[in-house]
């Protein structure tokens, strides 16, 4: 039986004051939630702050990106051991914004996954198609390509200590959520793809949906059999909205 997981991706938002207030409000509301794991993925410089603010809370901490290198002359990069040292448990890898805007290839995303796991972080590995790809019936081919690049350099068993997030790009920040049925179909495809390699890994793997999840649509999405929670962007910046989504995870 898989437990549910809700993670907030704050992206490039917040400052010390707003993040302190947001975490305090999330902490207060989490006390009544015990069946869902909840994490927030902060901008890198705020990781130590959020770590301090979550010392007495069940709220978990993640980062939004990690270097595919561990050490050396890579100006501007932050390594997985650095994130781990400052209290991160999770890291988002291969978000479509990183892939599209910062040129991260399938291969680089796969390398980042390996680096994260080597440092003891749990990767939240994102996959998803563009609208053009969906309309050309390429959704499964794109997801398959993104996951195959990962499976080429890891053992399928390594997926047990990771989370996969399906984020259709056309649903991110657009207010246009995939229907529960559309999302479920892709989640089932991902699980089947993994099951073809290892059934028990597939049954354990948490697969999150991301893309315009809100308090008002989370429950229906999370009720689908292969949707194990969500990766939340805009709605994670508002404590009440985020907690409503977390409560939907608690019931699913
Ligand atoms: P929105 O929830 O703002 O659509 O963002 C989703 C996302 O990209 C989470 O990683």
Coordinates of N, CA and C and ligand atoms in Angstrom, one line a residue:
X1 N 0.8 -1.2 0.0 CA 0.0 0.0 0.0 C 0.9 1.3 0.0
X2 N 0.7 2.1 -1.0 CA 1.5 3.3 -1.1 C 0.9 4.4 -0.2
X3 N 1.7 5.2 0.4 CA 1.2 6.4 1.2 C 1.2 7.5 0.2
X4 N 0.6 8.6 0.6 CA 0.5 9.7 -0.3 C 1.6 10.8 0.1
X5 N 1.9 11.6 -0.9 CA 3.0 12.6 -0.8 C 2.6 13.8 -1.5
X6 N 2.7 15.0 -0.8 CA 2.4 16.3 -1.4 C 3.6 17.1 -1.2
X7 N 4.2 17.6 -2.3 CA 5.3 18.5 -2.3 C 5.0 19.8 -2.9
X8 N 5.5 20.9 -2.3 CA 5.3 22.2 -2.8 C 6.6 22.6 -3.5
X9 N 6.5 23.2 -4.7 CA 7.6 23.7 -5.5 C 7.5 25.2 -5.5
X10 N 8.2 25.9 -4.7 CA 8.1 27.3 -4.6 C 8.6 28.1 -5.8
X11 N 9.4 27.4 -6.6 CA 10.1 28.0 -7.8 C 10.8 29.3 -7.3
X12 N 10.9 30.3 -8.2 CA 11.7 31.5 -7.8 C 10.8 32.5 -7.1
X13 N 10.3 32.2 -5.9 CA 9.4 33.1 -5.2 C 9.8 33.1 -3.7
X14 N 9.5 34.2 -3.1 CA 9.6 34.4 -1.6 C 10.8 35.2 -1.2
X15 N 10.8 35.5 0.1 CA 11.9 36.2 0.7 C 11.9 35.7 2.2
X16 N 12.8 36.1 3.0 CA 12.9 35.6 4.4 C 11.6 35.8 5.1
X17 N 11.0 36.9 5.0 CA 9.7 37.2 5.7 C 8.6 36.3 5.2
X18 N 8.4 36.3 3.9 CA 7.2 35.6 3.4 C 7.4 34.1 3.6
X19 N 8.6 33.6 3.5 CA 8.9 32.2 3.7 C 8.7 31.8 5.1
X20 N 9.2 32.6 6.0 CA 9.0 32.3 7.5 C 7.5 32.2 7.8
X21 N 6.7 33.2 7.3 CA 5.3 33.2 7.6 C 4.6 31.9 7.0
X22 N 5.0 31.6 5.7 CA 4.4 30.5 5.0 C 4.7 29.2 5.8
X23 N 5.9 29.0 6.2 CA 6.3 27.7 6.9 C 5.6 27.7 8.2
X24 N 5.5 28.8 8.9 CA 4.8 28.8 10.2 C 3.4 28.3 10.1
X25 N 2.7 28.9 9.0 CA 1.3 28.5 8.8 C 1.1 27.1 8.4
X26 N 2.0 26.6 7.6 CA 2.0 25.2 7.1 C 2.2 24.3 8.3
X27 N 3.2 24.6 9.1 CA 3.5 23.8 10.3 C 2.3 23.7 11.2
X28 N 1.6 24.8 11.4 CA 0.4 24.8 12.3 C -0.7 23.9 11.8
X29 N -0.9 23.9 10.5 CA -1.9 23.1 9.9 C -1.6 21.7 9.7
X30 N -0.3 21.3 9.8 CA 0.1 19.9 9.5 C -0.2 19.0 10.7
X31 N -0.4 19.6 11.9 CA -0.5 18.8 13.1 C -1.6 17.7 13.0
X32 N -2.6 18.0 12.2 CA -3.8 17.1 12.2 C -3.6 16.1 11.0
X33 N -2.5 16.2 10.3 CA -2.3 15.3 9.1 C -1.3 14.3 9.4
X34 N -1.7 13.0 9.4 CA -0.7 12.0 9.7 C -0.5 10.9 8.6
X35 N -1.3 11.0 7.6 CA -1.2 9.9 6.6 C -0.5 10.4 5.3
X36 N -0.2 11.6 5.2 CA 0.5 12.2 4.0 C 1.8 12.7 4.4
X37 N 2.8 12.4 3.6 CA 4.1 13.1 3.8 C 4.0 14.4 3.0
X38 N 4.5 15.5 3.7 CA 4.4 16.8 3.1 C 5.8 17.4 3.0
X39 N 6.2 18.0 1.9 CA 7.5 18.6 1.8 C 7.3 19.9 1.0
X40 N 8.3 20.8 1.3 CA 8.4 22.0 0.5 C 9.8 22.1 -0.1
X41 N 9.8 22.5 -1.4 CA 11.1 22.7 -2.1 C 11.4 24.1 -2.2
X42 N 12.4 24.6 -1.5 CA 12.7 26.0 -1.4 C 13.8 26.4 -2.3
X43 N 13.8 27.7 -2.7 CA 15.0 28.2 -3.4 C 16.2 27.9 -2.6
X44 N 17.3 27.6 -3.2 CA 18.5 27.1 -2.5 C 19.0 27.9 -1.3
X45 N 19.0 29.2 -1.5 CA 19.6 30.1 -0.4 C 18.7 30.0 0.9
X46 N 17.4 29.7 0.7 CA 16.5 29.6 1.9 C 16.5 28.2 2.5
X47 N 17.2 27.3 2.0 CA 17.2 25.9 2.5 C 17.6 25.9 4.0
X48 N 18.7 26.6 4.4 CA 19.0 26.6 5.9 C 17.9 27.2 6.7
X49 N 17.3 28.3 6.2 CA 16.2 28.9 7.0 C 15.1 28.0 7.2
X50 N 14.6 27.3 6.1 CA 13.5 26.4 6.2 C 13.9 25.2 7.0
X51 N 15.1 24.8 7.0 CA 15.5 23.7 7.8 C 15.4 24.0 9.3
X52 N 15.8 25.2 9.6 CA 15.6 25.7 11.0 C 14.1 25.8 11.4
X53 N 13.3 26.3 10.5 CA 11.9 26.4 10.8 C 11.1 25.1 10.9
X54 N 11.7 24.1 10.4 CA 11.0 22.8 10.4 C 11.6 21.8 11.4
X55 N 12.4 22.3 12.3 CA 13.0 21.4 13.3 C 12.0 20.6 14.1
X56 N 10.9 21.2 14.5 CA 9.9 20.6 15.4 C 8.6 20.2 14.6
X57 N 8.8 20.0 13.3 CA 7.6 19.8 12.5 C 7.8 18.5 11.6
X58 N 6.7 18.0 11.1 CA 6.8 16.9 10.2 C 7.0 17.3 8.8
X59 N 7.0 18.6 8.6 CA 7.2 19.1 7.2 C 8.7 18.8 6.8
X60 N 8.8 18.3 5.6 CA 10.1 17.9 5.1 C 10.6 18.9 4.1
X61 N 11.9 18.9 3.9 CA 12.5 19.9 3.1 C 13.2 19.4 1.8
X62 N 13.0 20.1 0.8 CA 13.6 19.7 -0.5 C 14.2 20.9 -1.2
X63 N 15.0 20.6 -2.2 CA 15.6 21.7 -3.1 C 14.9 21.5 -4.5
X64 N 15.2 22.5 -5.3 CA 14.5 22.5 -6.6 C 15.4 22.0 -7.8
X65 N 16.7 21.9 -7.4 CA 17.7 21.6 -8.5 C 19.0 21.1 -7.8
X66 N 19.8 20.4 -8.5 CA 21.1 19.9 -8.0 C 22.0 19.8 -9.1
X67 N 23.3 19.9 -8.8 CA 24.3 19.8 -9.9 C 24.4 18.3 -10.3
X68 N 24.8 18.1 -11.5 CA 25.2 16.7 -11.9 C 26.6 16.4 -11.6
X69 N 27.3 17.4 -11.0 CA 28.7 17.2 -10.6 C 28.8 17.2 -9.1
X70 N 29.8 16.6 -8.5 CA 29.9 16.6 -7.1 C 30.8 17.6 -6.5
X71 N 31.9 17.9 -7.2 CA 32.8 18.9 -6.7 C 33.7 19.4 -7.9
X72 N 34.3 20.6 -7.8 CA 35.2 21.0 -8.8 C 34.9 22.4 -9.4
X73 N 35.4 22.7 -10.5 CA 35.3 24.0 -11.1 C 34.0 24.1 -11.9
X74 N 32.9 24.3 -11.2 CA 31.6 24.4 -11.8 C 30.9 25.6 -11.2
X75 N 31.3 26.8 -11.6 CA 30.8 28.0 -11.0 C 29.3 28.1 -11.0
X76 N 28.8 28.4 -9.8 CA 27.3 28.6 -9.7 C 26.5 27.3 -9.3
X77 N 27.2 26.2 -9.3 CA 26.5 24.9 -9.1 C 26.4 24.6 -7.6
X78 N 25.4 23.8 -7.2 CA 25.2 23.4 -5.8 C 25.1 21.8 -5.8
X79 N 26.0 21.2 -5.1 CA 26.0 19.7 -5.2 C 25.0 19.0 -4.2
X80 N 24.8 17.8 -4.5 CA 23.9 17.0 -3.6 C 24.4 16.9 -2.2
X81 N 25.7 16.6 -1.9 CA 26.1 16.6 -0.5 C 25.9 17.9 0.2
X82 N 26.0 19.0 -0.6 CA 25.8 20.4 0.1 C 24.4 20.5 0.5
X83 N 23.4 20.1 -0.3 CA 22.0 20.1 0.0 C 21.7 19.2 1.2
X84 N 22.3 18.1 1.2 CA 22.1 17.1 2.3 C 22.7 17.7 3.6
X85 N 23.8 18.3 3.5 CA 24.4 18.9 4.7 C 23.5 20.0 5.4
X86 N 22.7 20.6 4.5 CA 21.8 21.7 5.1 C 20.4 21.2 5.3
X87 N 20.2 19.9 5.4 CA 18.9 19.4 5.8 C 17.9 19.0 4.8
X88 N 18.3 19.0 3.5 CA 17.4 18.6 2.5 C 17.2 17.1 2.5
X89 N 16.0 16.6 2.3 CA 15.7 15.2 2.1 C 15.4 14.9 0.7
X90 N 14.8 15.9 0.0 CA 14.3 15.7 -1.4 C 15.0 16.7 -2.3
X91 N 15.0 16.3 -3.6 CA 15.4 17.4 -4.6 C 14.6 17.1 -5.9
X92 N 14.0 18.1 -6.4 CA 13.3 18.0 -7.7 C 14.4 17.9 -8.8
X93 N 14.2 17.0 -9.7 CA 15.1 16.8 -10.8 C 14.3 16.8 -12.1
X94 N 14.8 17.5 -13.1 CA 14.2 17.4 -14.5 C 12.9 18.1 -14.6
X95 N 12.7 19.1 -13.8 CA 11.5 19.9 -13.9 C 11.4 20.4 -15.4
X96 N 10.3 20.6 -16.0 CA 10.2 21.0 -17.4 C 10.8 22.4 -17.5
X97 N 10.7 23.2 -16.5 CA 11.3 24.5 -16.6 C 12.8 24.4 -16.7
X98 N 13.4 23.5 -16.0 CA 14.9 23.3 -16.1 C 15.2 22.7 -17.5
X99 N 14.4 21.8 -17.9 CA 14.7 21.1 -19.2 C 14.5 22.1 -20.4
X100 N 13.5 22.9 -20.3 CA 13.2 23.8 -21.5 C 14.0 25.1 -21.4
X101 N 14.1 25.7 -20.2 CA 14.7 27.0 -20.1 C 16.2 27.0 -19.9
X102 N 16.7 25.9 -19.3 CA 18.1 25.8 -18.9 C 18.8 24.6 -19.6
X103 N 18.2 24.1 -20.7 CA 18.8 23.1 -21.6 C 19.2 21.8 -20.9
X104 N 18.5 21.4 -19.9 CA 18.9 20.1 -19.3 C 18.3 18.9 -20.1
X105 N 19.2 18.1 -20.6 CA 18.9 17.0 -21.4 C 18.4 15.8 -20.6
X106 N 17.8 14.8 -21.2 CA 17.4 13.6 -20.5 C 18.6 13.0 -19.8
X107 N 19.8 13.0 -20.4 CA 21.0 12.4 -19.9 C 21.4 13.2 -18.6
X108 N 21.4 14.5 -18.7 CA 21.8 15.3 -17.5 C 20.9 15.1 -16.4
X109 N 19.6 15.0 -16.6 CA 18.6 14.8 -15.6 C 18.9 13.4 -14.9
X110 N 19.2 12.4 -15.8 CA 19.5 11.1 -15.2 C 20.7 11.1 -14.3
X111 N 21.8 11.9 -14.8 CA 23.0 12.0 -13.9 C 22.7 12.7 -12.6
X112 N 21.8 13.7 -12.6 CA 21.4 14.4 -11.4 C 20.8 13.4 -10.4
X113 N 19.9 12.5 -11.0 CA 19.2 11.5 -10.1 C 20.2 10.7 -9.4
X114 N 21.3 10.3 -10.1 CA 22.3 9.4 -9.5 C 23.0 10.2 -8.4
X115 N 23.4 11.4 -8.7 CA 24.1 12.2 -7.7 C 23.3 12.4 -6.5
X116 N 22.0 12.7 -6.7 CA 21.1 12.9 -5.5 C 21.1 11.6 -4.6
X117 N 20.9 10.5 -5.3 CA 20.8 9.3 -4.5 C 22.1 8.9 -3.8
X118 N 23.2 9.2 -4.5 CA 24.5 8.9 -3.8 C 24.7 9.7 -2.6
X119 N 24.1 10.9 -2.5 CA 24.2 11.7 -1.3 C 23.1 11.5 -0.3
X120 N 22.2 10.5 -0.6 CA 21.2 10.2 0.4 C 19.9 11.1 0.2
X121 N 19.8 11.8 -0.9 CA 18.6 12.6 -1.2 C 17.6 11.7 -1.9
X122 N 16.3 12.0 -1.8 CA 15.3 11.3 -2.6 C 15.0 12.2 -3.8
X123 N 15.3 11.7 -5.0 CA 14.9 12.5 -6.2 C 13.4 12.6 -6.4
X124 N 12.9 13.7 -6.8 CA 11.5 13.8 -7.3 C 11.7 14.1 -8.8
X125 N 11.6 13.0 -9.6 CA 12.0 13.0 -11.0 C 10.8 13.4 -11.9
X126 N 10.9 14.5 -12.6 CA 9.8 15.0 -13.3 C 9.8 14.6 -14.8
X127 N 8.7 14.2 -15.3 CA 8.5 13.9 -16.7 C 7.2 14.6 -17.2
X128 N 7.1 14.8 -18.5 CA 5.9 15.4 -19.0 C 6.1 15.9 -20.4
X129 N 4.9 16.0 -21.1 CA 4.9 16.3 -22.5 C 4.4 17.8 -22.7
X130 N 4.8 18.4 -23.9 CA 4.2 19.7 -24.3 C 2.8 19.4 -24.9
X131 N 2.1 20.5 -25.1 CA 0.8 20.4 -25.7 C 0.9 19.9 -27.2
X132 N 1.9 20.4 -27.9 CA 2.2 19.9 -29.2 C 2.4 18.4 -29.3
X133 N 3.2 17.9 -28.3 CA 3.5 16.5 -28.3 C 2.2 15.7 -27.9
X134 N 1.4 16.2 -27.0 CA 0.1 15.6 -26.7 C -0.8 15.5 -27.9
X135 N -0.9 16.6 -28.6 CA -1.8 16.7 -29.7 C -1.3 15.8 -30.9
X136 N 0.0 15.5 -30.9 CA 0.5 14.6 -31.9 C 0.6 13.2 -31.4
X137 N -0.2 12.9 -30.3 CA -0.2 11.5 -29.7 C 1.2 11.0 -29.3
X138 N 2.0 11.9 -28.9 CA 3.4 11.6 -28.5 C 3.6 11.4 -27.0
X139 N 2.5 11.6 -26.2 CA 2.7 11.6 -24.8 C 3.5 10.4 -24.3
X140 N 3.1 9.3 -24.6 CA 3.7 8.1 -24.1 C 5.1 7.9 -24.6
X141 N 5.4 8.3 -25.8 CA 6.7 8.2 -26.4 C 7.7 9.2 -25.6
X142 N 7.2 10.4 -25.3 CA 8.0 11.4 -24.6 C 8.3 10.9 -23.2
X143 N 7.3 10.4 -22.5 CA 7.5 9.9 -21.1 C 8.5 8.7 -21.1
X144 N 8.3 7.9 -22.1 CA 9.1 6.7 -22.2 C 10.6 7.1 -22.4
X145 N 10.8 8.0 -23.3 CA 12.1 8.5 -23.6 C 12.8 9.1 -22.4
X146 N 12.0 9.9 -21.6 CA 12.6 10.5 -20.4 C 13.0 9.5 -19.4
X147 N 12.1 8.5 -19.2 CA 12.4 7.5 -18.2 C 13.4 6.5 -18.7
X148 N 13.5 6.2 -20.0 CA 14.5 5.2 -20.5 C 15.9 5.8 -20.3
X149 N 16.0 7.1 -20.4 CA 17.4 7.7 -20.2 C 17.8 7.5 -18.8
X150 N 16.8 7.5 -17.9 CA 17.2 7.3 -16.4 C 17.5 5.8 -16.2
X151 N 16.6 5.0 -16.7 CA 16.8 3.5 -16.5 C 18.0 3.0 -17.2
X152 N 18.6 3.8 -18.1 CA 19.8 3.3 -18.8 C 21.0 3.4 -17.8
X153 N 20.9 4.2 -16.8 CA 22.1 4.4 -15.9 C 21.8 4.0 -14.5
X154 N 20.6 3.6 -14.1 CA 20.3 3.2 -12.8 C 19.7 1.8 -12.8
X155 N 19.7 1.1 -11.7 CA 19.0 -0.2 -11.5 C 17.5 0.2 -11.3
X156 N 16.6 -0.6 -11.8 CA 15.2 -0.3 -11.6 C 14.9 -0.2 -10.1
X157 N 15.6 -1.1 -9.4 CA 15.4 -1.1 -7.9 C 15.6 0.3 -7.2
X158 N 16.5 1.1 -7.8 CA 16.8 2.4 -7.3 C 15.6 3.3 -7.2
X159 N 14.6 3.0 -8.1 CA 13.4 3.8 -8.1 C 12.6 3.8 -6.8
X160 N 12.8 2.7 -6.0 CA 12.1 2.6 -4.8 C 12.4 3.8 -3.9
X161 N 13.6 4.3 -3.9 CA 14.0 5.4 -3.1 C 13.9 6.7 -3.9
X162 N 12.9 6.8 -4.7 CA 12.6 8.0 -5.5 C 11.1 8.3 -5.6
X163 N 10.8 9.4 -6.2 CA 9.4 9.7 -6.5 C 9.4 10.2 -8.0
X164 N 8.4 9.8 -8.7 CA 8.3 10.3 -10.1 C 7.1 11.3 -10.1
X165 N 7.3 12.4 -10.8 CA 6.2 13.4 -10.9 C 5.8 13.5 -12.4
X166 N 4.6 13.3 -12.7 CA 4.1 13.5 -14.1 C 3.5 14.9 -14.1
X167 N 4.2 15.8 -14.9 CA 3.7 17.2 -15.0 C 3.6 17.5 -16.5
X168 N 2.3 17.4 -17.0 CA 2.1 17.8 -18.4 C 2.4 19.3 -18.5
X169 N 3.3 19.7 -19.4 CA 3.8 21.1 -19.5 C 2.6 22.0 -19.8
X170 N 1.6 21.6 -20.5 CA 0.5 22.4 -20.9 C -0.4 22.7 -19.7
X171 N -0.2 22.0 -18.6 CA -1.0 22.2 -17.4 C -0.3 23.0 -16.3
X172 N 1.0 23.3 -16.5 CA 1.8 24.0 -15.5 C 1.6 25.5 -15.6
X173 N 1.1 26.0 -14.5 CA 0.9 27.5 -14.3 C -0.1 28.1 -15.3
X174 N -0.9 27.2 -15.9 CA -1.9 27.7 -16.9 C -3.3 27.7 -16.4
X175 N -3.5 27.1 -15.2 CA -4.9 26.9 -14.7 C -5.6 25.8 -15.4
X176 N -4.9 25.2 -16.4 CA -5.6 24.1 -17.2 C -5.1 22.8 -16.6
X177 N -5.8 22.2 -15.7 CA -5.4 21.0 -15.1 C -5.8 19.8 -16.0
X178 N -4.9 18.8 -16.0 CA -5.3 17.6 -16.7 C -6.5 17.0 -15.9
X179 N -7.5 16.4 -16.6 CA -8.6 15.8 -15.9 C -8.0 14.6 -15.1
X180 N -8.7 14.2 -14.1 CA -8.3 13.0 -13.3 C -8.0 11.8 -14.3
X181 N -8.9 11.6 -15.3 CA -8.8 10.5 -16.2 C -7.5 10.6 -17.1
X182 N -7.3 11.9 -17.6 CA -6.1 12.1 -18.4 C -4.8 11.8 -17.6
X183 N -4.8 12.3 -16.4 CA -3.6 12.1 -15.5 C -3.5 10.6 -15.2
X184 N -4.6 10.0 -14.8 CA -4.5 8.6 -14.4 C -4.0 7.7 -15.6
X185 N -4.4 8.0 -16.8 CA -3.9 7.2 -17.9 C -2.4 7.3 -18.1
X186 N -1.8 8.4 -17.9 CA -0.4 8.5 -18.0 C 0.3 7.9 -16.8
X187 N -0.3 8.1 -15.6 CA 0.3 7.4 -14.4 C 0.3 5.9 -14.5
X188 N -0.8 5.4 -15.1 CA -0.9 3.9 -15.3 C 0.2 3.5 -16.3
X189 N 0.4 4.3 -17.3 CA 1.4 4.0 -18.3 C 2.8 3.9 -17.7
X190 N 3.1 4.9 -16.8 CA 4.4 4.9 -16.2 C 4.5 3.7 -15.3
X191 N 3.5 3.4 -14.5 CA 3.6 2.3 -13.6 C 3.8 0.9 -14.4
X192 N 3.0 0.8 -15.5 CA 3.1 -0.4 -16.3 C 4.5 -0.5 -16.9
X193 N 5.1 0.6 -17.3 CA 6.4 0.6 -17.9 C 7.4 0.1 -16.9
X194 N 7.3 0.5 -15.6 CA 8.2 0.0 -14.6 C 7.9 -1.4 -14.2
X195 N 6.6 -1.8 -14.2 CA 6.2 -3.1 -13.9 C 6.7 -4.1 -14.9
X196 N 6.9 -3.7 -16.1 CA 7.5 -4.6 -17.1 C 8.9 -5.0 -16.7
X197 N 9.6 -4.2 -15.9 CA 10.9 -4.4 -15.5 C 10.9 -5.1 -14.1
X198 N 10.1 -4.6 -13.2 CA 10.0 -5.1 -11.8 C 8.7 -4.8 -11.2
X199 N 7.8 -5.8 -11.0 CA 6.5 -5.5 -10.6 C 6.4 -4.9 -9.2
X200 N 7.3 -5.4 -8.3 CA 7.2 -5.0 -6.9 C 7.7 -3.5 -6.8
X201 N 8.7 -3.1 -7.6 CA 9.1 -1.7 -7.6 C 8.0 -0.8 -8.1
X202 N 7.3 -1.3 -9.1 CA 6.2 -0.5 -9.7 C 5.1 -0.3 -8.7
X203 N 4.8 -1.3 -7.9 CA 3.8 -1.2 -6.9 C 4.1 -0.2 -5.8
X204 N 5.4 -0.1 -5.5 CA 5.9 0.7 -4.4 C 6.1 2.2 -4.8
X205 N 6.3 2.4 -6.1 CA 6.7 3.7 -6.6 C 5.6 4.8 -6.4
X206 N 5.9 5.9 -5.8 CA 5.0 7.0 -5.7 C 5.1 7.8 -6.9
X207 N 3.9 8.0 -7.6 CA 3.9 8.8 -8.8 C 2.9 10.0 -8.5
X208 N 3.5 11.2 -8.5 CA 2.7 12.4 -8.2 C 2.3 13.1 -9.5
X209 N 1.1 13.8 -9.4 CA 0.7 14.6 -10.5 C 1.0 16.1 -10.2
X210 N 1.5 16.8 -11.2 CA 1.7 18.3 -11.1 C 1.2 19.0 -12.3
X211 N 0.6 20.2 -12.0 CA 0.1 21.0 -13.1 C -1.3 21.6 -12.7
X212 N -1.2 22.8 -12.2 CA -2.5 23.5 -11.8 C -3.3 22.8 -10.7
X213 N -2.6 22.1 -9.8 CA -3.4 21.4 -8.7 C -3.8 22.5 -7.8
X214 N -5.1 22.5 -7.3 CA -5.6 23.5 -6.4 C -6.4 22.7 -5.3
X215 N -6.8 23.5 -4.3 CA -7.6 22.9 -3.3 C -8.9 22.3 -3.8
X216 N -9.4 22.9 -4.9 CA -10.7 22.5 -5.4 C -10.6 21.3 -6.4
X217 N -9.4 21.0 -6.9 CA -9.4 19.8 -7.8 C -8.5 18.6 -7.2
X218 N -7.8 18.9 -6.1 CA -6.9 17.9 -5.6 C -7.5 16.5 -5.3
X219 N -8.7 16.6 -4.6 CA -9.3 15.4 -4.1 C -9.6 14.4 -5.2
X220 N -10.1 14.9 -6.3 CA -10.5 14.1 -7.4 C -9.3 13.5 -8.1
X221 N -8.2 14.3 -8.2 CA -7.0 13.7 -8.8 C -6.4 12.7 -7.9
X222 N -6.3 12.9 -6.6 CA -5.7 12.0 -5.7 C -6.5 10.7 -5.5
X223 N -7.7 10.8 -5.9 CA -8.6 9.6 -5.7 C -8.3 8.5 -6.8
X224 N -7.6 8.9 -7.8 CA -7.3 8.0 -8.9 C -6.3 6.9 -8.4
X225 N -6.4 5.7 -8.9 CA -5.6 4.6 -8.3 C -4.1 4.8 -8.5
X226 N -3.7 5.4 -9.5 CA -2.2 5.5 -9.7 C -1.7 6.9 -9.4
X227 N -2.5 7.7 -8.9 CA -2.0 9.1 -8.5 C -1.8 9.1 -7.0
X228 N -0.5 9.3 -6.6 CA -0.2 9.1 -5.2 C 0.1 10.4 -4.5
X229 N -0.4 11.5 -5.1 CA -0.2 12.8 -4.5 C 0.2 13.8 -5.5
X230 N 0.7 15.0 -5.1 CA 0.9 16.0 -6.1 C 2.2 16.8 -5.9
X231 N 2.7 17.4 -7.0 CA 3.8 18.4 -6.9 C 3.1 19.8 -7.3
X232 N 3.1 20.6 -6.3 CA 2.3 21.8 -6.4 C 3.1 23.1 -6.6
X233 N 2.8 23.9 -7.6 CA 3.5 25.1 -7.8 C 2.8 26.3 -7.1
X234 N 2.1 27.1 -7.9 CA 1.4 28.3 -7.4 C 0.7 28.2 -6.1
X235 N -0.1 27.1 -6.0 CA -1.0 26.9 -4.8 C -0.2 26.6 -3.6
X236 N 1.1 26.3 -3.8 CA 2.0 25.9 -2.6 C 2.5 27.2 -1.9
X237 N 2.2 28.4 -2.5 CA 2.7 29.6 -2.0 C 1.6 30.2 -1.0
X238 N 0.5 29.6 -0.9 CA -0.6 30.0 0.0 C -0.8 28.9 1.0
X239 N -0.6 29.1 2.3 CA -0.7 28.1 3.3 C -2.0 27.4 3.3
X240 N -3.1 28.2 3.3 CA -4.5 27.6 3.3 C -4.7 26.7 2.1
X241 N -4.4 27.2 1.0 CA -4.6 26.4 -0.3 C -3.8 25.1 -0.2
X242 N -2.5 25.3 0.2 CA -1.6 24.1 0.2 C -2.1 23.1 1.2
X243 N -2.6 23.6 2.4 CA -3.0 22.6 3.4 C -4.3 21.9 2.9
X244 N -5.1 22.6 2.2 CA -6.3 22.0 1.6 C -5.9 20.8 0.7
X245 N -4.9 21.0 -0.1 CA -4.4 20.0 -1.0 C -3.8 18.8 -0.2
X246 N -3.1 19.2 0.9 CA -2.5 18.1 1.7 C -3.6 17.3 2.4
X247 N -4.7 17.9 2.8 CA -5.8 17.2 3.4 C -6.4 16.3 2.4
X248 N -6.4 16.7 1.1 CA -7.0 15.8 0.1 C -6.1 14.6 0.0
X249 N -4.8 14.7 0.1 CA -3.8 13.6 0.1 C -4.1 12.7 1.3
X250 N -4.4 13.3 2.4 CA -4.6 12.5 3.7 C -5.8 11.6 3.5
X251 N -6.8 12.0 2.7 CA -8.0 11.2 2.6 C -7.9 10.1 1.5
X252 N -7.1 10.4 0.5 CA -7.0 9.6 -0.7 C -6.5 8.2 -0.4
Ligands
LIG1 P1 1.5 25.0 -10.9 O1 0.9 24.2 -9.8 O2 1.7 26.4 -10.6 O3 0.8 24.7 -12.2 O4 3.0 24.4 -11.1 C1 3.2 23.0 -11.2 C2 4.6 22.7 -11.1 O5 5.4 23.1 -12.0 C3 5.1 22.1 -9.9 O6 6.4 21.7 -10.1

